[in-house]
CSV table of C-alpha atoms and ligand atoms in Angstrom, one decimal:
chain,number,residue,atom,x,y,z
Z,998,MET,CA,36.2,7.1,-11.1
Z,999,ASN,CA,33.0,6.8,-9.4
Z,1000,ALA,CA,30.1,5.0,-11.0
Z,1001,LEU,CA,28.0,7.5,-8.8
Z,1002,ARG,CA,28.0,10.7,-6.9
Z,1003,PHE,CA,25.7,10.8,-4.1
Z,1004,GLU,CA,25.5,15.1,-2.4
Z,1005,ILE,CA,23.1,15.4,-0.3
Z,1006,LYS,CA,21.6,18.5,-0.4
Z,1007,ALA,CA,19.1,19.0,3.1
Z,1008,GLN,CA,19.0,17.1,5.9
Z,1009,CYS,CA,15.8,17.1,8.2
Z,1010,GLY,CA,16.5,15.4,11.3
Z,1011,GLU,CA,17.8,11.9,10.0
Z,1012,ALA,CA,15.6,12.7,6.8
Z,1013,ARG,CA,18.1,13.8,4.0
Z,1014,ALA,CA,17.2,15.6,0.4
Z,1015,GLY,CA,20.0,14.7,-2.1
Z,1016,VAL,CA,20.9,14.1,-5.4
Z,1017,LEU,CA,22.0,10.5,-6.8
Z,1018,ILE,CA,23.8,11.8,-10.0
Z,1019,THR,CA,24.1,7.9,-12.3
Z,1020,ARG,CA,25.9,7.7,-15.4
Z,1021,ARG,CA,22.0,7.5,-16.8
Z,1022,GLY,CA,21.0,11.4,-15.5
Z,1023,GLN,CA,19.9,12.5,-11.9
Z,1024,ILE,CA,17.5,11.3,-9.3
Z,1025,GLU,CA,16.1,13.2,-6.7
Z,1026,THR,CA,15.8,11.5,-3.4
Z,1027,PRO,CA,14.3,10.5,-1.6
Z,1028,VAL,CA,13.5,8.3,-4.4
Z,1029,PHE,CA,10.5,6.0,-5.3
Z,1030,MET,CA,11.7,3.5,-8.1
Z,1031,PRO,CA,9.0,1.4,-10.0
Z,1032,VAL,CA,8.8,-2.2,-10.5
Z,1033,GLY,CA,9.5,-3.4,-13.9
Z,1034,THR,CA,9.7,-7.2,-13.0
Z,1035,ALA,CA,9.6,-9.2,-16.7
Z,1036,GLY,CA,11.6,-6.2,-18.5
Z,1037,THR,CA,8.3,-4.3,-18.0
Z,1038,VAL,CA,6.3,-1.9,-15.2
Z,1039,LYS,CA,3.4,-3.9,-15.1
Z,1040,GLY,CA,0.0,-2.0,-16.5
Z,1041,ILE,CA,2.1,1.1,-18.1
Z,1042,ARG,CA,3.4,2.3,-21.3
Z,1043,PHE,CA,7.3,3.9,-21.4
Z,1044,GLU,CA,6.1,7.1,-22.1
Z,1045,GLU,CA,4.2,7.5,-20.1
Z,1046,LEU,CA,6.7,6.5,-17.0
Z,1047,GLU,CA,9.1,9.4,-18.4
Z,1048,SER,CA,5.7,12.1,-18.4
Z,1049,ALA,CA,5.9,15.1,-16.5
Z,1050,ASP,CA,3.1,13.6,-14.5
Z,1051,LEU,CA,5.3,10.3,-13.4
Z,1052,ASP,CA,8.7,10.9,-14.4
Z,1053,ALA,CA,10.5,8.1,-13.1
Z,1054,ARG,CA,14.2,8.6,-13.0
Z,1055,ILE,CA,15.1,4.9,-12.2
Z,1056,ILE,CA,13.0,1.9,-12.4
Z,1057,LEU,CA,13.5,-1.9,-11.4
Z,1058,GLY,CA,14.2,-5.2,-13.5
Z,1059,ASN,CA,15.0,-8.5,-12.2
Z,1060,THR,CA,17.6,-10.6,-12.6
Z,1061,TYR,CA,15.7,-13.7,-11.7
Z,1062,HIS,CA,12.9,-13.3,-13.8
Z,1063,LEU,CA,14.7,-11.9,-16.9
Z,1064,TRP,CA,18.0,-14.6,-16.7
Z,1065,LEU,CA,14.4,-17.1,-17.0
Z,1066,ARG,CA,13.0,-15.7,-20.2
Z,1067,PRO,CA,13.9,-14.6,-22.8
Z,1068,GLY,CA,17.6,-15.2,-21.3
Z,1069,VAL,CA,20.8,-13.8,-21.1
Z,1070,ASP,CA,21.3,-14.0,-25.1
Z,1071,VAL,CA,18.3,-12.2,-26.4
Z,1072,ILE,CA,19.1,-9.2,-24.2
Z,1073,ARG,CA,23.1,-9.2,-24.4
Z,1074,ALA,CA,22.1,-9.4,-28.1
Z,1075,ALA,CA,19.7,-7.2,-27.9
Z,1076,GLY,CA,22.9,-4.9,-26.7
Z,1077,GLY,CA,21.4,-4.5,-23.1
Z,1078,LEU,CA,18.4,-4.4,-21.1
Z,1079,HIS,CA,17.8,-0.7,-21.8
Z,1080,ARG,CA,17.8,-0.9,-25.4
Z,1081,PHE,CA,15.5,-4.2,-25.2
Z,1082,ILE,CA,12.9,-2.7,-23.2
Z,1083,GLY,CA,13.6,1.1,-25.2
Z,1084,TRP,CA,14.2,3.0,-21.9
Z,1085,ASP,CA,17.1,5.3,-21.5
Z,1086,ARG,CA,16.7,6.1,-17.6
Z,1087,ALA,CA,18.8,4.7,-15.3
Z,1088,LEU,CA,17.9,0.8,-14.4
Z,1089,LEU,CA,18.4,-0.9,-11.1
Z,1090,THR,CA,18.5,-4.8,-11.1
Z,1091,ASP,CA,18.3,-7.2,-7.7
Z,1092,SER,CA,20.4,-10.3,-7.8
Z,1093,GLY,CA,18.3,-12.7,-8.0
Z,1094,GLY,CA,18.5,-13.5,-4.5
Z,1095,PHE,CA,15.0,-13.1,-2.9
Z,1096,GLN,CA,13.0,-14.5,-5.7
Z,1097,VAL,CA,15.0,-18.0,-4.8
Z,1098,TRP,CA,14.7,-16.9,-1.6
Z,1099,SER,CA,10.9,-17.0,-1.6
Z,1100,LEU,CA,10.8,-20.0,-4.0
Z,1101,GLY,CA,10.7,-21.9,-0.6
Z,1102,ALA,CA,11.4,-25.7,-0.7
Z,1103,LEU,CA,11.8,-25.6,-4.4
Z,1104,ARG,CA,15.2,-24.4,-3.9
Z,1105,LYS,CA,18.4,-26.1,-2.2
Z,1106,ILE,CA,21.5,-23.7,-0.6
Z,1107,SER,CA,24.8,-24.6,-0.3
Z,1108,GLU,CA,27.5,-22.4,0.2
Z,1109,GLU,CA,28.7,-22.5,-3.7
Z,1110,GLY,CA,25.2,-21.1,-4.7
Z,1111,THR,CA,21.3,-21.9,-4.5
Z,1112,GLU,CA,20.0,-24.3,-6.8
Z,1113,PHE,CA,16.4,-24.6,-7.7
Z,1114,ARG,CA,13.9,-24.9,-10.4
Z,1115,SER,CA,12.8,-23.1,-12.9
Z,1116,HIS,CA,9.0,-22.1,-12.9
Z,1117,VAL,CA,8.9,-21.1,-16.3
Z,1118,ASP,CA,10.4,-24.7,-17.8
Z,1119,GLY,CA,10.7,-26.8,-14.4
Z,1120,SER,CA,14.4,-27.6,-15.3
Z,1121,PHE,CA,17.4,-26.7,-12.8
Z,1122,ARG,CA,18.8,-23.7,-12.7
Z,1123,PHE,CA,22.4,-22.8,-10.8
Z,1124,LEU,CA,22.2,-19.2,-8.8
Z,1125,SER,CA,25.3,-17.9,-7.3
Z,1126,PRO,CA,27.2,-14.5,-6.8
Z,1127,GLU,CA,29.5,-14.9,-10.2
Z,1128,VAL,CA,26.5,-16.0,-12.3
Z,1129,SER,CA,24.3,-13.4,-11.0
Z,1130,MET,CA,27.2,-10.6,-12.0
Z,1131,GLU,CA,27.5,-12.2,-15.3
Z,1132,VAL,CA,23.7,-11.8,-15.8
Z,1133,GLN,CA,23.5,-8.4,-14.6
Z,1134,ALA,CA,26.7,-7.1,-16.9
Z,1135,ALA,CA,24.4,-8.3,-19.7
Z,1136,LEU,CA,21.4,-7.0,-18.5
Z,1137,GLY,CA,24.3,-3.4,-18.1
Z,1138,SER,CA,22.2,-1.7,-15.2
Z,1139,ASP,CA,23.2,1.6,-14.2
Z,1140,ILE,CA,23.0,-0.1,-10.1
Z,1141,VAL,CA,23.7,-4.0,-9.6
Z,1142,MET,CA,23.3,-5.1,-6.3
Z,1143,ALA,CA,24.8,-8.2,-4.5
Z,1144,PHE,CA,23.8,-11.9,-4.3
Z,1145,ASP,CA,22.9,-12.2,-1.3
Z,1146,GLU,CA,20.5,-14.8,1.2
Z,1147,CYS,CA,17.3,-13.5,3.0
Z,1148,ALA,CA,16.4,-15.1,6.2
Z,1149,PRO,CA,12.9,-15.1,7.2
Z,1150,GLY,CA,11.4,-12.6,8.9
Z,1151,GLU,CA,11.2,-14.7,12.5
Z,1152,ALA,CA,14.0,-16.8,12.2
Z,1153,SER,CA,16.1,-17.5,15.0
Z,1154,HIS,CA,19.3,-15.7,15.6
Z,1155,GLU,CA,21.7,-19.1,15.0
Z,1156,GLU,CA,19.7,-19.6,11.8
Z,1157,THR,CA,20.1,-15.6,10.8
Z,1158,GLU,CA,23.7,-15.6,12.2
Z,1159,ARG,CA,24.6,-18.5,9.8
Z,1160,SER,CA,22.7,-17.3,6.7
Z,1161,MET,CA,23.8,-13.4,7.4
Z,1162,ASN,CA,27.5,-14.8,7.7
Z,1163,LEU,CA,26.9,-16.6,4.0
Z,1164,THR,CA,25.8,-13.3,2.8
Z,1165,ALA,CA,29.1,-11.8,4.0
Z,1166,ARG,CA,30.8,-14.1,1.7
Z,1167,TRP,CA,28.3,-14.0,-1.1
Z,1168,ALA,CA,29.0,-10.2,-1.3
Z,1169,LYS,CA,32.9,-10.5,-1.4
Z,1170,ARG,CA,32.9,-13.0,-3.9
Z,1171,SER,CA,30.0,-11.1,-5.8
Z,1172,LYS,CA,32.8,-7.6,-5.9
Z,1173,ASP,CA,35.1,-10.4,-7.0
Z,1174,ALA,CA,32.7,-10.9,-9.9
Z,1175,PHE,CA,31.2,-7.6,-10.4
Z,1176,LYS,CA,35.3,-6.5,-11.0
Z,1177,GLN,CA,36.2,-9.2,-13.2
Z,1178,GLN,CA,33.0,-8.4,-15.5
Z,1179,GLN,CA,33.5,-4.9,-16.0
Z,1180,SER,CA,37.7,-5.2,-16.5
Z,1181,GLU,CA,35.8,-7.9,-18.9
Z,1182,SER,CA,33.8,-5.3,-20.4
Z,1183,ALA,CA,30.9,-7.2,-20.0
Z,1184,ASP,CA,28.8,-4.5,-19.4
Z,1185,THR,CA,26.2,-4.1,-22.3
Z,1186,GLY,CA,25.1,-0.5,-20.7
Z,1187,ARG,CA,28.6,1.2,-20.6
Z,1188,VAL,CA,28.1,4.6,-21.2
Z,1189,GLU,CA,30.3,7.5,-21.4
Z,1190,ALA,CA,29.2,9.9,-18.5
Z,1191,ASP,CA,30.1,13.7,-17.3
Z,1192,GLU,CA,32.7,13.3,-14.5
Z,1193,LEU,CA,31.8,9.4,-13.9
Z,1194,SER,CA,33.5,6.6,-14.9
Z,1195,GLY,CA,30.4,5.0,-16.8
Z,1196,ARG,CA,30.9,1.4,-15.3
Z,1197,GLN,CA,28.0,-0.2,-13.4
Z,1198,ALA,CA,27.5,1.1,-9.7
Z,1199,LEU,CA,27.3,-1.9,-7.3
Z,1200,PHE,CA,25.5,-1.8,-3.9
Z,1201,GLY,CA,25.5,-4.5,-1.1
Z,1202,ILE,CA,23.0,-5.5,1.4
Z,1203,VAL,CA,22.5,-5.7,5.4
Z,1204,GLN,CA,20.8,-9.0,6.4
Z,1205,GLY,CA,20.0,-10.1,10.0
Z,1206,ALA,CA,16.2,-10.4,9.7
Z,1207,GLY,CA,14.9,-8.8,13.2
Z,1208,HIS,CA,18.0,-9.5,15.4
Z,1209,LEU,CA,19.8,-5.8,15.8
Z,1210,ASP,CA,23.0,-7.5,16.7
Z,1211,LEU,CA,23.2,-9.3,13.5
Z,1212,ARG,CA,21.9,-6.7,11.3
Z,1213,ARG,CA,25.5,-4.3,13.4
Z,1214,ILE,CA,27.8,-6.5,12.2
Z,1215,SER,CA,26.2,-7.4,8.9
Z,1216,LEU,CA,26.6,-3.8,8.1
Z,1217,GLU,CA,30.4,-3.6,9.3
Z,1218,GLN,CA,31.2,-7.0,7.5
Z,1219,THR,CA,29.4,-4.7,4.2
Z,1220,VAL,CA,31.0,-1.6,4.9
Z,1221,ASN,CA,34.6,-3.3,5.3
Z,1222,ILE,CA,33.8,-4.9,1.6
Z,1223,GLY,CA,33.4,-1.6,0.4
Z,1224,PHE,CA,30.2,-0.8,-2.4
Z,1225,ASP,CA,28.6,2.4,-3.8
Z,1226,GLY,CA,25.7,2.3,-2.3
Z,1227,TYR,CA,23.7,0.2,0.7
Z,1228,ALA,CA,20.7,-1.6,1.0
Z,1229,ILE,CA,18.7,-3.3,3.9
Z,1230,GLY,CA,17.8,-6.3,2.6
Z,1231,GLY,CA,15.5,-8.9,4.4
Z,1232,LEU,CA,12.8,-6.8,5.5
Z,1233,SER,CA,8.9,-7.4,5.1
Z,1234,VAL,CA,9.1,-10.7,5.0
Z,1235,GLY,CA,6.5,-11.6,7.7
Z,1236,GLU,CA,7.9,-9.9,10.7
Z,1237,GLU,CA,5.9,-7.5,12.9
Z,1238,LYS,CA,6.3,-3.8,11.5
Z,1239,SER,CA,7.4,-2.8,14.6
Z,1240,LEU,CA,9.9,-4.8,14.4
Z,1241,MET,CA,10.8,-3.4,10.7
Z,1242,PHE,CA,11.4,0.1,11.8
Z,1243,GLU,CA,13.0,-0.8,14.8
Z,1244,VAL,CA,15.6,-2.4,12.4
Z,1245,ILE,CA,15.5,0.5,9.8
Z,1246,GLU,CA,15.7,3.3,12.6
Z,1247,ASP,CA,18.9,1.6,14.3
Z,1248,ILE,CA,20.6,0.6,11.0
Z,1249,ALA,CA,19.8,3.4,8.5
Z,1250,PRO,CA,21.5,6.5,11.0
Z,1251,ARG,CA,24.3,3.8,10.9
Z,1252,MET,CA,25.2,3.1,7.6
Z,1253,PRO,CA,27.7,5.8,5.6
Z,1254,GLY,CA,26.5,8.9,5.9
Z,1255,ASP,CA,28.4,9.7,2.3
Z,1256,ALA,CA,26.6,7.0,0.0
Z,1257,PRO,CA,23.4,6.1,-1.0
Z,1258,ARG,CA,20.6,4.2,1.3
Z,1259,TYR,CA,18.1,1.8,0.0
Z,1260,LEU,CA,15.2,-0.3,1.7
Z,1261,MET,CA,14.6,-3.4,-0.5
Z,1262,GLY,CA,10.8,-4.1,-1.5
Z,1263,VAL,CA,9.0,-2.0,1.5
Z,1264,GLY,CA,6.3,-0.5,1.0
Z,1265,THR,CA,2.8,1.5,1.7
Z,1266,PRO,CA,3.0,4.8,1.0
Z,1267,ASP,CA,3.3,6.0,4.8
Z,1268,ASP,CA,5.8,3.0,5.2
Z,1269,LEU,CA,8.1,5.0,2.8
Z,1270,VAL,CA,7.6,8.7,4.7
Z,1271,GLU,CA,8.3,6.8,7.7
Z,1272,ALA,CA,11.5,4.8,6.8
Z,1273,VAL,CA,12.3,8.7,5.3
Z,1274,ALA,CA,12.2,9.6,8.8
Z,1275,ARG,CA,15.0,7.8,9.9
Z,1276,GLY,CA,17.4,8.3,6.9
Z,1277,VAL,CA,17.0,5.7,3.9
Z,1278,ASP,CA,17.1,7.3,0.3
Z,1279,MET,CA,15.9,4.8,-2.1
Z,1280,PHE,CA,13.1,2.7,-2.3
Z,1281,ASP,CA,11.3,0.2,-4.7
Z,1282,CYS,CA,8.0,-1.7,-4.4
Z,1283,VAL,CA,5.2,-4.0,-6.2
Z,1284,LEU,CA,2.6,-2.3,-4.5
Z,1285,PRO,CA,1.1,0.8,-6.7
Z,1286,THR,CA,1.4,-1.6,-9.4
Z,1287,ARG,CA,0.0,-4.8,-7.7
Z,1288,ASN,CA,-2.9,-3.4,-6.2
Z,1289,GLY,CA,-3.7,-1.4,-9.0
Z,1290,ARG,CA,-4.4,-4.3,-10.9
Z,1291,THR,CA,-6.5,-6.3,-8.2
Z,1292,GLY,CA,-8.4,-2.7,-7.8
Z,1293,GLN,CA,-7.3,-1.2,-5.2
Z,1294,ALA,CA,-6.2,2.7,-5.3
Z,1295,PHE,CA,-3.8,5.0,-2.9
Z,1296,THR,CA,-4.7,8.0,-2.1
Z,1297,SER,CA,-4.4,10.9,0.0
Z,1298,ARG,CA,-6.7,10.4,2.1
Z,1299,GLY,CA,-5.9,6.0,2.6
Z,1300,LYS,CA,-6.8,3.1,0.5
Z,1301,LEU,CA,-9.6,2.9,-2.0
Z,1302,ASN,CA,-11.2,-0.3,-3.2
Z,1303,ILE,CA,-13.1,1.0,-6.5
Z,1304,LYS,CA,-15.3,-2.9,-6.6
Z,1305,ASN,CA,-17.1,-0.9,-3.7
Z,1306,SER,CA,-20.6,-0.5,-4.5
Z,1307,GLN,CA,-20.5,2.9,-3.1
Z,1308,TRP,CA,-18.7,4.5,-6.0
Z,1309,ALA,CA,-21.1,3.2,-8.4
Z,1310,ASN,CA,-22.4,6.8,-8.8
Z,1311,ASP,CA,-19.7,8.8,-7.4
Z,1312,THR,CA,-18.5,11.3,-10.4
Z,1313,ARG,CA,-15.3,12.6,-8.1
Z,1314,PRO,CA,-12.1,11.8,-8.8
Z,1315,LEU,CA,-10.0,8.6,-7.4
Z,1316,ASP,CA,-8.3,11.4,-5.5
Z,1317,GLU,CA,-9.0,15.1,-4.9
Z,1318,ALA,CA,-5.8,16.2,-4.3
Z,1319,CYS,CA,-4.3,13.8,-7.0
Z,1320,CYS,CA,-3.5,16.2,-10.4
Z,1321,CYS,CA,-2.6,13.1,-12.7
Z,1322,SER,CA,-4.1,12.6,-15.4
Z,1323,VAL,CA,-6.0,9.9,-14.9
Z,1324,CYS,CA,-7.7,12.1,-11.6
Z,1325,ARG,CA,-7.8,15.4,-13.9
Z,1326,ARG,CA,-10.1,12.8,-16.0
Z,1327,HIS,CA,-12.1,10.0,-14.9
Z,1328,SER,CA,-14.4,9.4,-12.0
Z,1329,ARG,CA,-14.7,7.0,-9.7
Z,1330,ALA,CA,-18.2,5.7,-11.0
Z,1331,TYR,CA,-15.9,5.0,-14.5
Z,1332,LEU,CA,-13.3,3.5,-13.2
Z,1333,ARG,CA,-15.7,0.6,-11.3
Z,1334,HIS,CA,-17.9,0.3,-14.7
Z,1335,LEU,CA,-14.2,-0.4,-16.3
Z,1336,TYR,CA,-12.8,-2.7,-13.4
Z,1337,MET,CA,-16.4,-4.4,-12.6
Z,1338,SER,CA,-16.6,-5.0,-16.6
Z,1339,GLY,CA,-13.3,-7.0,-16.7
Z,1340,GLU,CA,-11.9,-4.3,-18.9
Z,1341,MET,CA,-8.1,-3.9,-18.9
Z,1342,LEU,CA,-8.0,-0.1,-19.1
Z,1343,ALA,CA,-9.4,-0.3,-15.3
Z,1344,SER,CA,-5.9,-2.2,-14.8
Z,1345,ILE,CA,-4.3,0.8,-16.3
Z,1346,LEU,CA,-5.6,3.4,-15.0
Z,1347,LEU,CA,-5.8,2.7,-11.4
Z,1348,THR,CA,-1.5,1.9,-12.3
Z,1349,HIS,CA,-0.7,5.0,-12.9
Z,1350,HIS,CA,-2.6,6.8,-10.7
Z,1351,ASN,CA,-0.8,4.6,-8.1
Z,1352,LEU,CA,2.5,5.0,-9.6
Z,1353,ALA,CA,1.5,8.9,-10.2
Z,1354,PHE,CA,0.4,9.0,-5.7
Z,1355,PHE,CA,3.6,7.2,-5.0
Z,1356,LEU,CA,6.0,9.4,-7.1
Z,1357,ASP,CA,4.4,12.6,-6.2
Z,1358,THR,CA,4.6,11.4,-2.1
Z,1359,MET,CA,7.9,11.6,-2.9
Z,1360,ARG,CA,8.1,14.7,-4.7
Z,1361,GLY,CA,6.5,16.1,-1.3
Z,1362,VAL,CA,8.5,14.3,0.9
Z,1363,ARG,CA,11.5,16.2,-1.3
Z,1364,GLN,CA,10.5,19.5,-1.4
Z,1365,SER,CA,9.3,19.3,2.5
Z,1366,ILE,CA,13.3,18.0,3.7
Z,1367,ARG,CA,14.6,21.5,1.3
Z,1368,SER,CA,12.2,23.6,3.1
Z,1369,GLY,CA,12.7,22.0,6.5
Z,1370,ASP,CA,8.9,21.5,6.8
Z,1371,PHE,CA,9.6,17.0,7.0
Z,1372,PRO,CA,7.7,16.8,10.4
Z,1373,LYS,CA,4.9,19.2,9.7
Z,1374,PHE,CA,4.4,16.7,5.7
Z,1375,ARG,CA,5.0,13.5,7.6
Z,1376,ARG,CA,2.7,14.3,10.5
Z,1377,GLU,CA,-0.1,15.5,7.9
Z,1378,PHE,CA,0.5,12.4,5.7
Z,1379,THR,CA,0.1,10.2,8.3
Z,1380,ASP,CA,-3.0,11.7,10.0
Z,1381,SER,CA,-4.7,11.9,6.7
Z,1382,ASN,CA,-3.8,8.5,5.3
Z,1383,LYS,CA,-5.7,6.8,8.7
Z,1384,GLN,CA,-8.8,7.9,6.8
Z,1385,GLN,CA,-9.8,4.9,5.3
Z,1386,LEU,CA,-12.0,5.3,2.3
Z,1387,GLU,CA,-12.5,1.7,2.3
Z,1388,VAL,CA,-14.7,-0.5,4.5
N,2733,LIG,ZN1,-4.4,10.8,-9.6
């Protein structure tokens, strides 16, 4: 039995609209997944994520952060991450590979895994495919990511090739360890799901930085091991945006057509629309939440910086085209006042609107693919986003 069922309902060029059926509900794709690093999507309550305003069907958890704090034992004792945080919908957890990679000089990579110093208490920790699979089983997430190594965006061919081959060996070890965890019933999130096995799904990650030949080899290596879904990792890590889209355009259409395709850690709303046009189904990014906390709103007319004095007396909503509860109720002037006064509500309201904007954009993308109007949607979205509201 499969852990997932993925049905493509409509296609418009390379863009696909589908339904991803998980053990915890159906997710229409292309989908944006809000990031809940430490068991919380920062600045927003779960009720709001579930509300019709946002209706987020799947969120992310972060293996590295949750493993270091509060620790696997606490979450296992609580009955898994869903119960610990109070969220019944689907959860995807990353493998921790990217966070460890981003520690830079603080980590040491070997064939066995990665040794690094915890940012929480300074202790030495060791993360490997086996440890990552054990932690993700204890978290009980519905989609588990293989443990990978990420080469820097501008890495040389030789360095990238070494890293990519290590990722392939780690992917195989991830799958073996994952199967072992499933056979030992270590998955705390196991549920009986209609027509599905109820087990966790495991996604493999394609690496290879900006080198298309290596990207294609990495894809072949990953597909040969065999996963429930496939991700493109190692993008948006310092490379030129044009190179990022070159990689997506070359690799996404070559990925198995009957499995979900996930672009990790990307990007702005127009990046999402452009990646959908190249065949991607799933996205996550910290931008809507992180930028919400620093006073930046994403709108249908580009980015709006709420700190700007030009909004001091502006009674219009953040985005006149947005139907979210923040835009229905509050003015730019009020949001600016909250932000300038250091009120926590500023972050909360901006985060809410930004998530609504990302999720609503994806709703528009899905509808336009289904109705065959995606090229028009894409053109209008890009044109309107060029009108920057900020100076
Ligand atoms: Zn809004």
